[in-house]
Short mmCIF file of C-alpha atoms in Angstrom, two decimals:
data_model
loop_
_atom_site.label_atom_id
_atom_site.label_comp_id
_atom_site.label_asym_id
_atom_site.label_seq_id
_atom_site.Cartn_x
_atom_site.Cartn_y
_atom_site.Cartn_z
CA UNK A 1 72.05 -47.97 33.68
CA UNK A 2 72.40 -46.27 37.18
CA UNK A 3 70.26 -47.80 39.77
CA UNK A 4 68.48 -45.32 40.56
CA UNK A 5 67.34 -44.12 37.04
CA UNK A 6 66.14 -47.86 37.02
CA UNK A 7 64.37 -47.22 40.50
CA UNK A 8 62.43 -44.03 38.99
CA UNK A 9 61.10 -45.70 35.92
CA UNK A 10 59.72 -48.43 37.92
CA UNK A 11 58.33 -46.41 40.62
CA UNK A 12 57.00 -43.43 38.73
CA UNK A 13 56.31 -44.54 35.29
CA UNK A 14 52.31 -44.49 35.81
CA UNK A 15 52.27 -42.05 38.81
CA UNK A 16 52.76 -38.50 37.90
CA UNK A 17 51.32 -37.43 40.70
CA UNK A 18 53.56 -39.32 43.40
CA UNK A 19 56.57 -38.27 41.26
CA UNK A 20 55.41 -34.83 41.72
CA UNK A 21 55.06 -35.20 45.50
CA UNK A 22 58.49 -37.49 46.30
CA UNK A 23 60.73 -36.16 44.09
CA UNK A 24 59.90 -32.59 43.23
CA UNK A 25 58.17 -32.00 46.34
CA UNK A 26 55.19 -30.63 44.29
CA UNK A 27 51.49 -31.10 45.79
CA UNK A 28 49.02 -31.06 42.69
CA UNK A 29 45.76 -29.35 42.99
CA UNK A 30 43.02 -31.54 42.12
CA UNK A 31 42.70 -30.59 38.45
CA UNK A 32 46.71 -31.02 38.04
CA UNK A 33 46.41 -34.53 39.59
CA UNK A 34 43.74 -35.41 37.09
CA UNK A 35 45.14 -34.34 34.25
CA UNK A 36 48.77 -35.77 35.02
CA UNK A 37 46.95 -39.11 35.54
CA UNK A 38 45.24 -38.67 32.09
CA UNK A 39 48.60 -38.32 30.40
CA UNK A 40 50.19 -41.28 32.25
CA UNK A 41 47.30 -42.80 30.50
CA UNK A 42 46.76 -41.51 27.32
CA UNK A 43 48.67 -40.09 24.22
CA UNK A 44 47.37 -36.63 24.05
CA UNK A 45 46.04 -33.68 26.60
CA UNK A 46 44.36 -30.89 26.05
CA UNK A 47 43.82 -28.17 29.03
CA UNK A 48 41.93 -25.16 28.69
CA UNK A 49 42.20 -22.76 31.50
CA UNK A 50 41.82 -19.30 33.05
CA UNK A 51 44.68 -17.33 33.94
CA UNK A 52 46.87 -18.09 37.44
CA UNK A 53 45.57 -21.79 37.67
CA UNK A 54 48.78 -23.18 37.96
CA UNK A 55 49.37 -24.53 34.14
CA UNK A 56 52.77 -23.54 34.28
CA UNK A 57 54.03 -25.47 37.32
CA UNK A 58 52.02 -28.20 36.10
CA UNK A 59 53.80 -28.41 32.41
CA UNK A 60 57.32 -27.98 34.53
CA UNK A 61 56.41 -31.54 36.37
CA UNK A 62 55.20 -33.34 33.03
CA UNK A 63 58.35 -32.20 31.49
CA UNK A 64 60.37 -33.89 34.32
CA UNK A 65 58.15 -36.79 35.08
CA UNK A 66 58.51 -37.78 31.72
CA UNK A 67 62.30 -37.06 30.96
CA UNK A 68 62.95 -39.29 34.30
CA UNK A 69 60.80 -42.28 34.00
CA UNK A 70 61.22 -43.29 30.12
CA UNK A 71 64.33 -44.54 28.86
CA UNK A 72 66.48 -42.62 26.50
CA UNK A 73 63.48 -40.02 25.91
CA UNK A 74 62.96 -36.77 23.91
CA UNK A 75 60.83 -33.97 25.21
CA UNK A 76 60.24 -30.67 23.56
CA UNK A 77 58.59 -27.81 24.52
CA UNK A 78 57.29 -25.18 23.18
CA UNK A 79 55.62 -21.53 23.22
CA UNK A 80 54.51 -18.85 20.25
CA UNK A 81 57.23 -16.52 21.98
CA UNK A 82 60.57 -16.53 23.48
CA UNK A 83 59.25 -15.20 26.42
CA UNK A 84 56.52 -17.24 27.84
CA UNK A 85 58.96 -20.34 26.94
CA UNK A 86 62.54 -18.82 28.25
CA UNK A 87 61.49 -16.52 31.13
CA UNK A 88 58.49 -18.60 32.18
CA UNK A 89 58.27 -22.30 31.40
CA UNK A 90 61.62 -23.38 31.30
CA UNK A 91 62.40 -21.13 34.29
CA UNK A 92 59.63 -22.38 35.83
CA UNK A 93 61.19 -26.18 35.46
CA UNK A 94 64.68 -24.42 36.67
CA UNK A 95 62.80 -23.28 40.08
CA UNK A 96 61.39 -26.90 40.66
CA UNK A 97 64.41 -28.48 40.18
CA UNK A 98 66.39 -26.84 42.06
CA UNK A 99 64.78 -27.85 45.62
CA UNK A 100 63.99 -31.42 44.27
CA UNK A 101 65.99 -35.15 44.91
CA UNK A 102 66.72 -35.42 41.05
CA UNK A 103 68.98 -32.24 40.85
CA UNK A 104 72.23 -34.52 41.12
CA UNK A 105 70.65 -36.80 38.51
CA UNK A 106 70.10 -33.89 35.62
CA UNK A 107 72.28 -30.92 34.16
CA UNK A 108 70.30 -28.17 33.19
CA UNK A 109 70.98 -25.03 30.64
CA UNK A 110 69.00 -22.20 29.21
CA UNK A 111 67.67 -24.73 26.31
CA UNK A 112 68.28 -27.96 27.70
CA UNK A 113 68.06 -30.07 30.12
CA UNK A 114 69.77 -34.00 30.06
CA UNK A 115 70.44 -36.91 31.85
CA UNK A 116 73.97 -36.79 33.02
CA UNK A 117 76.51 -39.51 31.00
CA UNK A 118 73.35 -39.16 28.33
CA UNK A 119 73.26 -35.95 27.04
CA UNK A 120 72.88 -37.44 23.70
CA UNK A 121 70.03 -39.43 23.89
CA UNK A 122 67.93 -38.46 26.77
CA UNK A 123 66.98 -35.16 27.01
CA UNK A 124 64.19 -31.97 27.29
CA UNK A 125 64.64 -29.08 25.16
CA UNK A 126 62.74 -25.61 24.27
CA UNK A 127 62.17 -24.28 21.28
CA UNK A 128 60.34 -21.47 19.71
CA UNK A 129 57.04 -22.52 17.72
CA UNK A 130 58.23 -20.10 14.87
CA UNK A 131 58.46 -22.47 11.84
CA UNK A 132 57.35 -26.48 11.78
CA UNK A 133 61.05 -27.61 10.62
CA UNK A 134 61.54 -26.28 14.48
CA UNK A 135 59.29 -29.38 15.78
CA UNK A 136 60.71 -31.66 12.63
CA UNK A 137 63.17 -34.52 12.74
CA UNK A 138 62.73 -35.70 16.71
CA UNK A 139 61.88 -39.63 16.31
CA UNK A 140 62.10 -41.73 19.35
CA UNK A 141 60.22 -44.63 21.33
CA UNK A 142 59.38 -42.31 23.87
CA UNK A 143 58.77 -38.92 23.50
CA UNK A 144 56.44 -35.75 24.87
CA UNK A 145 55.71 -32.91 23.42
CA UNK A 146 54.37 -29.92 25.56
CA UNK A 147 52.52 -26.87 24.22
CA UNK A 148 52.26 -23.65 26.17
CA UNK A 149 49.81 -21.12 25.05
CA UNK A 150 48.71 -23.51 22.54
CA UNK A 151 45.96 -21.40 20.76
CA UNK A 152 48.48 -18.84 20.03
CA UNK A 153 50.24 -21.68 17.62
CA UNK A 154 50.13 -21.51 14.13
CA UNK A 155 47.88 -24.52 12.58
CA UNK A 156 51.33 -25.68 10.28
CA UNK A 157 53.35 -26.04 13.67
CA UNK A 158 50.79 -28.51 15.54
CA UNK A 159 50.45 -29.85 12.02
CA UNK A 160 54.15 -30.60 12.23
CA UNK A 161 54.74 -32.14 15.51
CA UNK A 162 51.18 -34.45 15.37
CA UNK A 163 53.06 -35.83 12.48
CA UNK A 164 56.37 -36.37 14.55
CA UNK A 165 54.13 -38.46 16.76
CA UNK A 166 54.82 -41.84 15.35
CA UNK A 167 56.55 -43.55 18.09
CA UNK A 168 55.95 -46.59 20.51
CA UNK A 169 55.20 -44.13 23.28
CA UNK A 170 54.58 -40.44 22.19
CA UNK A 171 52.09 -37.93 23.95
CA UNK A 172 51.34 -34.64 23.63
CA UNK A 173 50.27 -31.95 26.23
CA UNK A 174 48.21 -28.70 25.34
CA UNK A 175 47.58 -26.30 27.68
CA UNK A 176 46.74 -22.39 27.15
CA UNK A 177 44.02 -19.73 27.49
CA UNK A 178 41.10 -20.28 24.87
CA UNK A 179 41.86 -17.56 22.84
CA UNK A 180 40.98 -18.31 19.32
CA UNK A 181 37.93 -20.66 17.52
CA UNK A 182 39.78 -22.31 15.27
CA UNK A 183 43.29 -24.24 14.89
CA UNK A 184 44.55 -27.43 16.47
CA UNK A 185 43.73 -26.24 20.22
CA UNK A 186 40.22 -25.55 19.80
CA UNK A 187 39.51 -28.72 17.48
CA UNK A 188 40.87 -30.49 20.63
CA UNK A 189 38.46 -29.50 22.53
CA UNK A 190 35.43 -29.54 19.67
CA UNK A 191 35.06 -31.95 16.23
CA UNK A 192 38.99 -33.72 17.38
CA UNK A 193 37.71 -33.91 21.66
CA UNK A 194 37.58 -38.03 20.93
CA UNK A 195 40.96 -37.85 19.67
CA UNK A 196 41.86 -35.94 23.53
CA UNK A 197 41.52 -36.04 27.14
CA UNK A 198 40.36 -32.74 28.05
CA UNK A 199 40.13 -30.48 30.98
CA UNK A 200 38.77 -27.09 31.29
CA UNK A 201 39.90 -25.02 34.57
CA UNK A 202 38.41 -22.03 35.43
CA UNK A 203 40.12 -19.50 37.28
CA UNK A 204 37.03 -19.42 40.06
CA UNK A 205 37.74 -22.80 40.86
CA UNK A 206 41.50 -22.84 41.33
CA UNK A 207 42.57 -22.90 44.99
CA UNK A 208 45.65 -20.77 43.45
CA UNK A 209 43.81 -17.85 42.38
CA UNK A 210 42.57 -15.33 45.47
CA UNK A 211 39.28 -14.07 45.96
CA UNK A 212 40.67 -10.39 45.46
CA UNK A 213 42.26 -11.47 42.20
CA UNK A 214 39.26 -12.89 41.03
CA UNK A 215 37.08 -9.76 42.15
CA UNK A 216 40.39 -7.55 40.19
CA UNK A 217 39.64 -10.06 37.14
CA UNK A 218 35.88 -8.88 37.49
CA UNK A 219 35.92 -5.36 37.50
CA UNK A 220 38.56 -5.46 35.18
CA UNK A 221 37.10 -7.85 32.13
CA UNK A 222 33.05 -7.50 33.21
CA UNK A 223 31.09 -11.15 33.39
CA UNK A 224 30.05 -11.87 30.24
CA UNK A 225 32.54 -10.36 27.68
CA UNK A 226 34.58 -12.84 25.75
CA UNK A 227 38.01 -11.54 27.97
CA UNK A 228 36.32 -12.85 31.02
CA UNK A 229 35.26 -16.07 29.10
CA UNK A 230 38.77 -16.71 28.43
CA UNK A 231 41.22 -15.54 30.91
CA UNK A 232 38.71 -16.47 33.92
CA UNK A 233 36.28 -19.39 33.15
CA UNK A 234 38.30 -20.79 30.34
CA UNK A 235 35.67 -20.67 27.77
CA UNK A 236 36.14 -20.14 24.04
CA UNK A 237 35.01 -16.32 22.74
CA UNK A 238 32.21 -16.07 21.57
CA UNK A 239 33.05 -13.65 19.07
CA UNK A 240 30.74 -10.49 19.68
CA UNK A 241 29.15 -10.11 16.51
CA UNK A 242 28.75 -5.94 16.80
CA UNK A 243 32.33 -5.71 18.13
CA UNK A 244 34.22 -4.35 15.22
CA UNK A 245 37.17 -5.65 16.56
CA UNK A 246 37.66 -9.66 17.44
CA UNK A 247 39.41 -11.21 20.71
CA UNK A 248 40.86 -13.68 18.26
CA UNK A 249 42.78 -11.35 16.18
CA UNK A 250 43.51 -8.88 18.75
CA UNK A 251 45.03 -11.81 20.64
CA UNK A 252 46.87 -13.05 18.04
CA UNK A 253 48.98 -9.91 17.60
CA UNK A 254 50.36 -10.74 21.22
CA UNK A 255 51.95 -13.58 20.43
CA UNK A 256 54.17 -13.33 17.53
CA UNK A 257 57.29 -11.06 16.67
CA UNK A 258 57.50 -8.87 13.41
CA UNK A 259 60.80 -7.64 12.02
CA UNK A 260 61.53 -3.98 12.07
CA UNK A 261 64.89 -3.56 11.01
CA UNK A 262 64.64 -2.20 7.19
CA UNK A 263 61.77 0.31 8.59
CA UNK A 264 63.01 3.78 9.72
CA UNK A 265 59.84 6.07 10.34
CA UNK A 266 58.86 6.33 13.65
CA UNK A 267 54.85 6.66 14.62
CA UNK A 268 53.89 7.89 17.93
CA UNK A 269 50.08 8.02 18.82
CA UNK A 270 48.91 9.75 21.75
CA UNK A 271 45.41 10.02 23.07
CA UNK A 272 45.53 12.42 25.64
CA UNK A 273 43.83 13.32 29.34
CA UNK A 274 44.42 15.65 31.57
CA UNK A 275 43.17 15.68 35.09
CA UNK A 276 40.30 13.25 35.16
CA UNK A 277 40.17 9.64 35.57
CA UNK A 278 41.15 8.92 31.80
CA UNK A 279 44.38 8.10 31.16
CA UNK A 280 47.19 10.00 28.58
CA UNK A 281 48.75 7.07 26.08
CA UNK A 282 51.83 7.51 23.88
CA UNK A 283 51.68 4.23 21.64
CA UNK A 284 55.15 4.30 19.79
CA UNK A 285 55.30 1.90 16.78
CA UNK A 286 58.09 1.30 14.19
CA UNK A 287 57.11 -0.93 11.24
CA UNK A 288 54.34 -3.61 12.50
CA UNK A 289 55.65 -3.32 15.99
CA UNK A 290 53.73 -1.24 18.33
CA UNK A 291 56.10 -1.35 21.57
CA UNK A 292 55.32 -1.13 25.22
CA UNK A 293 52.20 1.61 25.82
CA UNK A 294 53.51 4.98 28.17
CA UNK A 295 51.09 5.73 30.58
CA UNK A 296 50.37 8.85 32.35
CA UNK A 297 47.74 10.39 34.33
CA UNK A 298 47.04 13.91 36.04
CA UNK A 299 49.22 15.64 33.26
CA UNK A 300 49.06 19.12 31.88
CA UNK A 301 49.14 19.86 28.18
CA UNK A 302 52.63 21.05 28.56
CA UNK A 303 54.38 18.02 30.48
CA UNK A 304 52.05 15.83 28.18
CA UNK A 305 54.05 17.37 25.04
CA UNK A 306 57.84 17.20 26.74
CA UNK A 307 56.73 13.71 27.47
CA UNK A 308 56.03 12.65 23.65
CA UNK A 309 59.25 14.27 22.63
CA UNK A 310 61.70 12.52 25.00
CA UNK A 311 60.04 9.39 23.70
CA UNK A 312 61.00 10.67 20.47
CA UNK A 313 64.44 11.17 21.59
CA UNK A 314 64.26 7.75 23.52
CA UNK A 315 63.64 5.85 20.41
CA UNK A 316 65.80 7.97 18.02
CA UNK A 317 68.74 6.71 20.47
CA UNK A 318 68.06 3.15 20.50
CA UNK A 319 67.21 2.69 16.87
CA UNK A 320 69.16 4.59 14.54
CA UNK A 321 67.91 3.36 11.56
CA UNK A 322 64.93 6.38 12.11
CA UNK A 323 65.19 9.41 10.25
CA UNK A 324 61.50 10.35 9.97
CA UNK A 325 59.71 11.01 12.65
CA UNK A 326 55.65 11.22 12.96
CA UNK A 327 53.64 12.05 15.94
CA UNK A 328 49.78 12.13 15.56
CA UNK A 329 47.81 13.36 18.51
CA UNK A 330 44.38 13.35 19.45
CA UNK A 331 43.11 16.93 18.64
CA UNK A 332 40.17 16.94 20.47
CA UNK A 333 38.95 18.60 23.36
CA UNK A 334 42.16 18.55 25.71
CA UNK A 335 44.11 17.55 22.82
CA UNK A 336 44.33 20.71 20.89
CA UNK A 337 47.13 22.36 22.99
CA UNK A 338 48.99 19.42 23.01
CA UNK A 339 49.28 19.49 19.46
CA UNK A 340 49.15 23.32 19.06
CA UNK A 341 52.67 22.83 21.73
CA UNK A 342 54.20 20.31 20.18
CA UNK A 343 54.16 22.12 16.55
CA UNK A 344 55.24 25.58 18.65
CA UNK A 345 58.38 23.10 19.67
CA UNK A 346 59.59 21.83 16.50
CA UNK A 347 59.25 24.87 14.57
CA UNK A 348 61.37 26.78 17.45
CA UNK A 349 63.88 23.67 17.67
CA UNK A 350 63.74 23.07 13.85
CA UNK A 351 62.99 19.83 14.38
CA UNK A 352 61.90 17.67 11.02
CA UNK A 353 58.99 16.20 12.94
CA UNK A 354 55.61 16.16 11.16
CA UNK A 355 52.20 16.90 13.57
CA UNK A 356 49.42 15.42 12.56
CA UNK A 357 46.33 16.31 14.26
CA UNK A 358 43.48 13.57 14.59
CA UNK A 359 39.88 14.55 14.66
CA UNK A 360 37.58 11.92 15.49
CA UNK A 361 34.35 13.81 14.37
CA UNK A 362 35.92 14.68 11.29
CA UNK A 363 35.48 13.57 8.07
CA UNK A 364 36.49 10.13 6.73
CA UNK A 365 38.92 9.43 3.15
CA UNK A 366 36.23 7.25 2.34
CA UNK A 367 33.04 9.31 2.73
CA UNK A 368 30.64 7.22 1.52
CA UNK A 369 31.90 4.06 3.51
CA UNK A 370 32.60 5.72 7.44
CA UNK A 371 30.22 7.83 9.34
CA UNK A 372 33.47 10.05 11.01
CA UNK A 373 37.02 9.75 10.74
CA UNK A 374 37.27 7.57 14.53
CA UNK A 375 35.01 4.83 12.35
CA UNK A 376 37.59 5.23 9.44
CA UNK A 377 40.68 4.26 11.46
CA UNK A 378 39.50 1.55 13.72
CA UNK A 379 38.03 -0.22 10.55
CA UNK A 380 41.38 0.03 9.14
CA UNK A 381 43.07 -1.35 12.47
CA UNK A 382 40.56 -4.47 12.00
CA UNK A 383 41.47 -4.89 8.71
CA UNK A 384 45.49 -4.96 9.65
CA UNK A 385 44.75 -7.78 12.08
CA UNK A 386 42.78 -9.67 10.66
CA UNK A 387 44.95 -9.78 7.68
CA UNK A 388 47.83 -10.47 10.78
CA UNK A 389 45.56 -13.15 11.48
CA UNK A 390 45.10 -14.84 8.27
CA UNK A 391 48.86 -14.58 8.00
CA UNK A 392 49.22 -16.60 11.11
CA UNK A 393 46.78 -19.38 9.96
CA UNK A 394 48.72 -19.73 6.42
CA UNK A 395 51.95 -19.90 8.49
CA UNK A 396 53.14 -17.03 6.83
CA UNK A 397 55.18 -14.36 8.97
CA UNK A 398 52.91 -11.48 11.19
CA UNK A 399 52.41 -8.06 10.12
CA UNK A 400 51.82 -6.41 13.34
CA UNK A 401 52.81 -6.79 16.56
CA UNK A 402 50.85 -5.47 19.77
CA UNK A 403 52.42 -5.61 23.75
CA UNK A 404 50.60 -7.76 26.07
CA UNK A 405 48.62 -4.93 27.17
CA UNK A 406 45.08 -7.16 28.94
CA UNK A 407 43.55 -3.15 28.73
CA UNK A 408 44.64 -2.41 25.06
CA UNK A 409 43.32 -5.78 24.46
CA UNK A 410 39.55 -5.46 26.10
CA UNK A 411 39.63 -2.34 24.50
CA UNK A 412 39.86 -3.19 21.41
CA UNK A 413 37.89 -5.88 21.46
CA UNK A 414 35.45 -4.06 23.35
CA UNK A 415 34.15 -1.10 20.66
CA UNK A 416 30.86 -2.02 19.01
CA UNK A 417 29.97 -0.74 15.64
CA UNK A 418 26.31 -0.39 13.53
CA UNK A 419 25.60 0.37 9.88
CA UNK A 420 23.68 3.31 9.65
CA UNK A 421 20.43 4.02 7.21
CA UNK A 422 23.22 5.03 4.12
CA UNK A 423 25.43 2.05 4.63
CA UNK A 424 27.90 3.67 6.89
CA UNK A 425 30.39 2.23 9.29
CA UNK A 426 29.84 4.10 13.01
CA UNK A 427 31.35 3.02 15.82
CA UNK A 428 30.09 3.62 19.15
CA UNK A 429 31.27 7.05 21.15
CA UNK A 430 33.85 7.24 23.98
CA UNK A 431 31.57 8.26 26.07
CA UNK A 432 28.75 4.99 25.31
CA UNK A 433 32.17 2.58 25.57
CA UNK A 434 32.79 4.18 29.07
CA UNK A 435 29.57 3.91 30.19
CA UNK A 436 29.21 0.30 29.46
CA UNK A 437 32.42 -1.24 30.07
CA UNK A 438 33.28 1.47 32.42
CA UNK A 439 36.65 2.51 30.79
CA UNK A 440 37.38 4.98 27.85
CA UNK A 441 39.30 3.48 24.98
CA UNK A 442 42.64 5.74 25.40
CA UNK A 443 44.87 2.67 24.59
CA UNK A 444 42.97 1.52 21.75
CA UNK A 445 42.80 4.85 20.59
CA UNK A 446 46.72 5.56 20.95
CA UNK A 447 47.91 2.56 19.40
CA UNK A 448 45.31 2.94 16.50
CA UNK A 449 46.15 6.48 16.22
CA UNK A 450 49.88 5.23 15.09
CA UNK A 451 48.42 3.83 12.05
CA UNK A 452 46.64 6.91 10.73
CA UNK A 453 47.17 8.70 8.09
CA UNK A 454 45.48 11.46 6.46
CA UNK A 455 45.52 11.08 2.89
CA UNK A 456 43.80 8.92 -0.14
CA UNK A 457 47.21 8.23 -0.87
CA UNK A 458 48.03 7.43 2.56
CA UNK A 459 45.08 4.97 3.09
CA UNK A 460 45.43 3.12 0.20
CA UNK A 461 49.28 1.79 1.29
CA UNK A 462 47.48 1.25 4.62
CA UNK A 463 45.32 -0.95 3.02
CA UNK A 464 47.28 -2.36 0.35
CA UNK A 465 48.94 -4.71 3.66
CA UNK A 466 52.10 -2.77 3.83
CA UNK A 467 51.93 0.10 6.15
CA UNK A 468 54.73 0.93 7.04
CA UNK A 469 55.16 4.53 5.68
#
């Protein structure tokens, strides 16, 4: 073995923290020296943090540490999506080593990273928590496992790699935002916190976070609500009971992928502003997928309508499998001559494009179960992720997809519902919602307005966990 691989194990193999400083020329905050120390020491980590703390930088120097002071070692990590572990993690471990004294010691690709004359045995590699078989079959003396965004897991994964953890010397690391309360990350950290050295890291206490961040954070999440619990202080939900809508499952939908290629209608929701404060959102979705929200503000009715149908076009381009095309509009207020336009457009252009109109304060399908039609759809929306949630806990594959919208999120996990004297389902105006969290639900409104439909015969394949009509 090369003299100075032999040199690192002996210098660094209980030291994390002076590895970090000598050879990657990393200085750990206080919190990141603790918690490297408490892996050095222990088998498995479990960190709990606001957003911006520095997690990342800190799983990029346990990944190295480890790969360069045990002999012949295995180290995975992993992330629910391809993007926090490809375009953040692992690049984050790229950017490290690339200004540290080990570079000439390690060759590094876009899924691997070995030991060079070892690239058999002693290696780090990223992969996808998508199935457990992904986290099966690694056995070795010494060996790490690192989780990113660990609550947004699925229970069989962590199932599968605590069982891969057999060996002489095998630790795990956890770190993520407290999203959800229940699964393998929060267990860590509740009934299973003997089994774990844990850390909780609040965004107000991290020298990496600024003071106007924080104060952005504030204004934008409110003290108090469960966002702010979890993507400042680090704190589970709570789990509003008179939100119709939970963090948890909302959150979930973030994380995974769905698969959209045998669906061929696209849905475009658009809530729609004009000149206030508010803003317009066109929420297209194809399948379970809703993609990336378009945002306007200060539009008129007219641009607001040539808008929605160059998304249309947009969409038609990229995915040809489409040849139905639905665009529901809010048909309120404001709303009207957007929709009033946009059927004045396709009948002129002969465009096979069906308008439909949604009327919040109109009736609900289901009469006797929804005060209004706005109570109607976001109950329906609840039920699609939380059945996208139970999905997720039985390891089966997700059923809806949302962007990583923090807005979209609050908002919808945000509106507060009551039962009224006949049993009803009423959820709380715009204009309540505004005043208390001191934003209108437009996204929320958008993406759930992608769902609708307005039939019995509509609803009932809504329900029946296949919506994609």
């Amino acid at each position: 073995m090369d003299k100075s691989l032999i040199t690192l194990l002996d210098t660094y193999w209980d030291n994390p923290v002076w590895f970090a400083e000598d050879m990657m020329n990393f200085h750990a905050d206080k919190w990141q020296s603790e918690v490297l120390m408490a892996l050095a020491q222990s088998p498995k980590v479990s960190v709990r943090s606001g957003q911006g703390v520095g997690k990342t930088g800190l799983e990029s120097i346990v990944v190295t540490w480890y790969l360069c002071t045990r002999p012949f070692p295995k180290v995975i990590a992993t992330a629910p999506t391809r993007q926090q572990l490809y375009d953040v993690l692992w690049a984050e471990i790229s950017k490290w080593l690339a200004s540290s004294k080990i570079e000439n010691l390690l060759e590094w690709t876009k899924t691997k990273i070995y030991m060079k004359g070892y690239s058999e045995r002693w290696w780090a590699t990223a992969k996808t928590a998508t199935r457990p078989e992904n986290m099966q079959g690694f056995h070795e003396d010494y060996m790490l496992f690192v989780v990113d965004e660990a609550s947004g897991v699925a229970d069989p994964i962590m199932e599968a790699i605590l069982g891969t953890l057999t060996g002489y010397e095998n630790k795990l690391l956890m770190c993520g935002n407290p999203t959800r309360t229940s699964g393998t990350f929060y267990d860590s950290h509740n009934r299973d916190r003997d089994l774990y050295k844990t850390f909780k890291v609040s965004s107000l206490d991290s020298p990496r976070t600024s003071k106007d961040n924080i104060e952005m954070l504030r204004r934008k999440y409110h003290e108090g609500s469960d966002p702010w619990r979890v993507r400042v202080l680090g704190e589970f939900p709570k789990g509003e009971s008179d939100s119709l809508i939970s963090l948890e499952a909302a959150e979930m939908a973030t994380t995974r992928e769905v698969n959209i290629s045998n669906d061929y209608i696209l849905n475009i929701g658009a809530d729609i502003a004009r000149y206030g404060d508010d803003e317009t959102i066109i929420a297209p979705r194809i399948g379970g997928k809703v993609f990336n929200l378009l945002t306007y503000s200060k539009q008129s009715t007219m641009e607001t309508s040539g808008r929605i149908l160059r998304a249309v076009d947009e969409f038609k381009s990229e995915y040809p499998q489409i040849n139905r095309v639905k665009i529901k509009t809010d048909d309120d207020g404001l709303g009207a001559g957007v929709t009033d336009r946009l059927k004045e457009v396709v009948a002129q252009e002969r465009l096979n494009y069906e308008i439909i109109p949604i009327q919040n304060g109109s009736s609900a399908i289901e009469k006797d179960k929804y005060y209004n039609k706005a109570s109607e759809m976001w109950d329906v929306m609840r039920g699609e992720l939380d059945n996208n949630l139970s999905c997720y806990l039985q390891g089966k594959e997700s059923t809806v997809q949302l962007p990583n919208d923090d807005k979209l999120i609050k908002q919808l996990s945000n509106r507060k519902y009551s039962v009224d004297s006949k049993g009803k389902i009423q959820i709380e105006s715009k204009k309540e919602m505004k005043k208390r969290i001191g934003e209108s639900p437009d996204r929320a409104d958008a993406v759930i307005y992608s769902f609708a439909e307005n039939s019995n015969s509509d609803l009932s394949l809504l329900k029946g966990g296949r919506i994609w009509g």
